[in-house]
XYZ file of C-alpha atoms in Angstrom:
357
model
C -19.597 43.338 98.978
C -16.246 42.394 99.275
C -16.974 38.935 100.544
C -19.110 38.105 97.402
C -16.469 40.062 95.123
C -13.347 36.880 96.194
C -16.530 34.216 95.635
C -17.223 35.479 91.641
C -13.435 35.788 90.880
C -13.291 32.651 92.319
C -15.833 30.899 90.739
C -14.147 32.621 87.209
C -10.953 31.014 87.794
C -12.828 27.712 87.937
C -14.654 28.158 84.973
C -11.837 29.241 83.356
C -10.019 25.946 84.394
C -12.261 23.636 83.644
C -12.722 24.694 80.451
C -9.249 24.617 78.902
C -8.989 20.991 80.559
C -11.953 20.486 78.370
C -10.165 21.527 75.455
C -7.346 19.942 76.006
C -9.541 16.773 76.537
C -10.542 17.299 72.797
C -7.542 18.087 71.106
C -5.831 14.516 72.591
C -9.376 12.800 71.124
C -8.152 14.431 68.175
C -4.614 13.492 68.092
C -5.290 9.226 69.200
C -7.798 9.044 66.274
C -5.496 10.400 63.497
C -3.002 8.329 64.692
C -4.978 5.428 65.232
C -6.657 6.180 61.682
C -2.878 6.254 60.348
C -2.291 3.514 61.354
C -5.332 1.730 60.035
C -4.464 3.126 57.067
C -1.069 2.439 56.942
C -1.719 -1.663 58.499
C -3.890 -2.129 55.066
C -1.431 -0.503 52.592
C 1.504 -2.793 53.858
C -1.456 -5.881 53.774
C -1.772 -5.226 50.859
C 1.523 -4.466 49.163
C 1.939 -7.814 51.404
C -0.471 -10.282 51.668
C -3.550 -9.528 49.935
C -3.948 -8.837 46.339
C -2.089 -11.072 44.826
C -2.049 -11.873 40.639
C -3.457 -15.129 40.102
C -5.275 -14.606 36.818
C -2.883 -12.673 33.586
C -5.192 -12.470 31.032
C -4.149 -11.286 27.341
C -6.360 -10.195 24.169
C -4.705 -10.779 21.425
C -4.975 -9.757 17.139
C -1.623 -9.807 16.804
C 0.513 -11.971 14.354
C 2.549 -12.844 17.836
C 1.354 -15.617 20.298
C 0.390 -15.373 23.465
C 3.725 -16.529 25.189
C 5.948 -14.169 23.190
C 3.549 -11.189 24.088
C 3.582 -12.667 27.757
C 7.350 -12.698 27.277
C 7.936 -9.677 26.815
C 4.573 -7.970 29.421
C 7.521 -9.286 32.141
C 4.873 -9.698 34.953
C 3.787 -12.895 36.405
C 1.043 -14.235 38.665
C 2.201 -14.407 42.736
C 3.165 -10.815 41.928
C 1.043 -7.860 44.025
C -1.539 -6.334 41.525
C -0.309 -2.673 43.316
C 3.427 -2.895 42.545
C 3.426 -4.992 39.019
C 4.517 -1.857 36.350
C 1.487 -1.572 34.051
C 3.181 1.174 31.972
C 6.461 -0.652 31.468
C 4.337 -3.921 30.252
C 2.612 -2.274 28.168
C 6.437 -0.654 26.683
C 8.488 -3.806 26.150
C 5.437 -5.542 24.243
C 5.306 -2.501 21.514
C 8.930 -2.153 21.341
C 9.961 -5.935 21.625
C 6.508 -7.031 19.037
C 7.070 -4.291 16.248
C 3.978 -5.410 15.202
C 1.978 -4.540 17.791
C -0.840 -1.363 17.791
C -3.106 -0.394 20.625
C -1.357 -1.942 23.372
C -3.392 -1.620 26.912
C -2.546 -3.072 30.112
C -5.116 -2.597 32.854
C -4.959 -4.242 36.734
C -7.997 -6.151 37.066
C -9.017 -5.728 40.525
C -9.394 -8.244 42.824
C -6.207 -10.134 40.828
C -5.949 -9.980 37.592
C -4.067 -8.742 35.048
C -5.764 -7.748 31.650
C -3.870 -7.489 28.238
C -4.973 -6.270 24.854
C -2.927 -6.538 22.400
C -3.589 -4.922 18.176
C -2.074 -5.925 14.645
C -0.677 -2.972 13.366
C -0.453 -2.477 10.447
C 2.212 -1.151 7.388
C 1.304 2.520 5.983
C 4.316 3.524 3.998
C 7.541 2.348 2.746
C 10.270 4.596 3.117
C 12.919 4.943 0.589
C 16.479 5.444 2.594
C 19.813 7.128 0.966
C 21.560 3.773 1.263
C 19.003 1.850 -0.481
C 17.016 -0.033 2.765
C 13.288 0.082 2.684
C 11.790 1.538 6.656
C 8.177 0.106 6.655
C 6.710 2.728 9.189
C 2.989 2.272 10.867
C 0.312 4.756 11.012
C 1.460 5.279 14.382
C 4.582 6.482 12.707
C 6.372 3.236 14.054
C 9.464 1.597 12.465
C 7.584 -1.547 12.104
C 10.588 -3.691 9.502
C 14.184 -2.736 7.937
C 13.911 -4.702 3.981
C 15.570 -4.495 0.682
C 12.364 -4.465 -1.225
C 8.823 -2.249 -1.348
C 6.207 -4.836 -0.846
C 3.565 -4.837 -3.104
C 0.433 -2.719 -2.596
C 2.428 -1.053 0.190
C 2.701 3.129 -0.303
C 6.333 3.997 -1.250
C 7.650 7.407 -0.444
C 10.705 8.912 -1.446
C 12.444 12.053 0.332
C 11.846 11.276 3.592
C 14.812 10.485 6.054
C 15.015 8.702 9.398
C 17.785 9.022 12.531
C 19.491 6.527 14.101
C 15.549 3.981 12.540
C 15.209 0.955 15.251
C 12.297 -1.640 14.498
C 9.875 -1.358 17.232
C 10.307 2.304 18.094
C 9.263 6.158 16.794
C 10.670 6.955 14.139
C 12.953 10.724 14.094
C 13.007 12.779 10.967
C 15.916 14.013 9.753
C 14.064 17.085 8.804
C 11.309 18.118 10.528
C 9.911 20.221 7.770
C 9.456 17.106 5.428
C 7.561 15.161 7.424
C 5.103 17.716 8.544
C 4.753 18.447 4.956
C 4.429 14.438 4.230
C 1.669 14.015 6.818
C -0.450 17.363 5.533
C -0.254 15.294 1.584
C -1.037 12.471 3.040
C -4.020 13.031 5.445
C -6.082 15.627 3.013
C -4.875 12.673 0.788
C -7.129 11.030 2.453
C -9.852 13.348 3.560
C -10.472 13.730 0.073
C -10.262 10.078 -0.793
C -8.118 10.483 -3.619
C -6.590 6.832 -3.924
C -5.304 4.383 -5.010
C -1.499 6.386 -4.664
C 0.992 3.959 -5.885
C 4.894 6.533 -4.485
C 4.960 9.973 -2.578
C 8.034 12.110 -3.910
C 8.223 14.568 -0.539
C 12.959 15.556 -1.291
C 12.260 19.163 -2.829
C 9.239 20.288 -1.063
C 8.340 22.482 -3.958
C 7.301 19.587 -6.116
C 5.640 17.261 -4.209
C 4.432 14.810 -6.859
C 1.975 11.411 -5.880
C 1.881 8.823 -8.246
C -1.635 7.300 -8.778
C -2.685 4.358 -9.440
C 0.402 3.719 -11.355
C -0.468 5.722 -14.206
C -0.875 9.214 -14.026
C 1.582 11.319 -12.576
C 0.327 14.322 -10.709
C 2.299 17.317 -9.984
C 1.165 18.944 -6.586
C 4.186 21.774 -6.519
C 4.729 23.234 -2.504
C 2.709 22.454 0.449
C 1.007 25.669 0.326
C -3.719 25.170 -0.298
C -3.857 21.215 -0.603
C -7.178 20.246 -0.219
C -7.279 22.318 -2.840
C -5.406 20.652 -5.388
C -6.430 17.060 -3.800
C -9.693 18.280 -4.818
C -9.233 19.903 -8.278
C -7.347 16.622 -9.007
C -9.587 14.256 -8.505
C -12.532 16.055 -10.180
C -9.944 15.701 -12.829
C -9.470 12.107 -12.431
C -12.825 10.692 -11.694
C -14.843 12.390 -15.290
C -12.407 13.486 -17.439
C -9.300 11.220 -17.433
C -9.833 7.392 -18.588
C -9.624 4.458 -16.887
C -6.492 3.865 -18.845
C -5.539 6.905 -20.094
C -1.160 7.497 -18.693
C 0.141 11.014 -18.213
C 0.727 14.108 -16.124
C -0.988 16.405 -14.007
C -0.194 19.302 -13.228
C -1.909 20.328 -9.644
C 0.813 23.724 -9.169
C -1.010 26.198 -10.382
C -3.932 25.965 -9.017
C -4.673 28.919 -7.422
C -3.387 30.915 -9.482
C -4.475 30.091 -13.075
C -8.300 27.520 -10.576
C -7.168 24.911 -14.042
C -5.360 21.814 -13.422
C -3.211 21.193 -16.799
C -2.827 17.415 -18.320
C -0.406 15.885 -20.513
C -1.128 12.490 -22.057
C 1.522 10.220 -22.695
C 1.743 9.768 -26.339
C 2.202 5.852 -26.004
C -1.168 5.191 -23.272
C -3.620 7.672 -25.158
C -6.707 6.238 -25.104
C -7.829 3.429 -27.074
C -8.664 3.182 -30.456
C -9.258 1.316 -33.576
C -6.047 1.015 -35.154
C -6.133 1.704 -38.579
C -6.629 -0.953 -41.470
C -3.060 -2.479 -42.465
C -3.029 -5.040 -45.425
C -0.801 -7.459 -43.669
C -3.977 -7.301 -40.183
C -6.957 -6.501 -41.712
C -8.236 -10.415 -43.302
C -10.921 -8.724 -45.583
C -7.966 -7.003 -47.507
C -4.887 -8.332 -47.108
C -4.056 -10.352 -50.272
C -2.799 -13.449 -48.645
C -5.870 -14.349 -46.673
C -8.380 -13.890 -48.836
C -9.178 -16.642 -51.468
C -11.371 -14.658 -53.926
C -8.470 -12.136 -53.316
C -5.115 -13.518 -53.416
C -4.167 -14.012 -56.818
C -1.892 -17.380 -55.277
C -4.224 -19.122 -54.265
C -7.227 -18.170 -56.674
C -7.717 -20.626 -59.466
C -9.729 -18.772 -62.017
C -7.647 -15.672 -61.844
C -3.796 -16.979 -60.939
C -2.135 -17.845 -64.277
C -0.365 -20.318 -63.300
C -3.272 -21.806 -61.969
C -5.560 -22.307 -64.837
C -4.924 -24.452 -67.265
C -7.443 -22.253 -70.253
C -5.029 -19.839 -70.077
C -1.541 -20.995 -68.898
C 0.903 -22.122 -72.004
C 2.565 -24.800 -70.277
C 0.580 -26.574 -68.995
C -2.162 -26.301 -71.562
C -2.355 -29.588 -74.006
C -4.429 -27.949 -76.894
C -2.078 -24.914 -77.041
C 1.686 -26.137 -76.298
C 3.570 -27.300 -79.372
C 5.409 -29.445 -77.660
C 3.168 -32.043 -75.823
C -0.470 -31.407 -78.589
C 0.731 -34.645 -80.926
C -1.025 -32.525 -84.488
C -0.005 -29.731 -83.945
C 3.814 -31.337 -83.496
C 5.496 -32.158 -87.376
C 8.334 -34.771 -85.981
C 5.517 -37.753 -84.040
C 3.509 -36.816 -88.166
C 3.532 -40.188 -90.426
C 2.611 -38.146 -93.424
C 4.959 -35.281 -93.114
C 7.980 -36.433 -92.031
C 10.040 -38.035 -95.326
C 12.791 -39.848 -93.754
C 10.103 -42.063 -92.494
C 7.656 -42.443 -95.538
C 8.164 -45.073 -97.546
C 6.881 -44.451 -100.429
C 9.139 -41.054 -101.328
C 12.916 -42.566 -99.721
C 14.520 -42.571 -103.168
C 16.860 -45.042 -101.236
C 14.104 -47.765 -99.695
C 12.258 -47.470 -103.357
C 13.324 -50.394 -105.383
C 11.383 -49.158 -108.684
C 13.883 -45.736 -108.927
C 16.838 -47.536 -107.595
C 19.036 -47.698 -110.073
C 19.964 -51.295 -110.284
C 23.085 -52.967 -111.907
C 21.323 -55.100 -114.787
C 20.144 -52.174 -117.074
C 20.798 -51.123 -119.228
C 22.997 -48.378 -120.123
């Protein structure tokens, strides 16, 4: 019994030692494989950034007003650069700021060695009238496109919305965020309600928001509350009750309380009606243009041109021109020209010097 106990103890120690040695081997293998994996990863990354994935093709899909050369110059990515090291986000930002009339710009990597640049065309959504008289053209994404001196034709004119330090190519920074939010809310409601065409908007007074519809109807929305209901009521009145040529003012500021929209037409722009008959413009009643009723041109009714009724031109009634009625040229009635009645020329009645007294 005493001899078996040491043998068992040695066997236990041997087994423990073998187990520990096996654990150490496994740990060393794990560390080895981990270091090998890290080495391979670093080598792959190094090869990718230095030798592999060189840019050999840049494709530009252009729908803007700019040329492909201008887009590539603003992109600042050239062939030969590493595909992973190319700054695609910076290229997109440079294109948007340096070329203001661009929209929906994307710069994407096209593995294994290409870059794809997509550029859309920005459209002018509004013209903002500033305090100094300049006009800022902005796009749908609130980016300042250009600074001009006059509002282009067909562009929505907006008054009362001021911009801080405007720079073309960058997003507009508003002086009053509340005014900007009200403007965009009203614009969105009119777009969703299909209220168009809108010529101009004035948001300088938040409690008197006004828009001009089709350059002839001024709409007063009042405050910024219940814009959806006001827009719907205004559209109903414009499409059903107001003619296509009428001008005036629509007051929708009290729509929530009165459930009505009041229209005040202009006196000179009410519906076109037939003008009243005037002598100067009616060809049937104007004496000067009717040959049957105009005295001056009717030979039967005008005294001056009627030979039978005008004394001065009638040969039978005019004494001065009628040979039968004029006494002076009559030989029978004129004593001075009659040889029988004239005493001085009669030889029988004239006393001579040879007669006896």
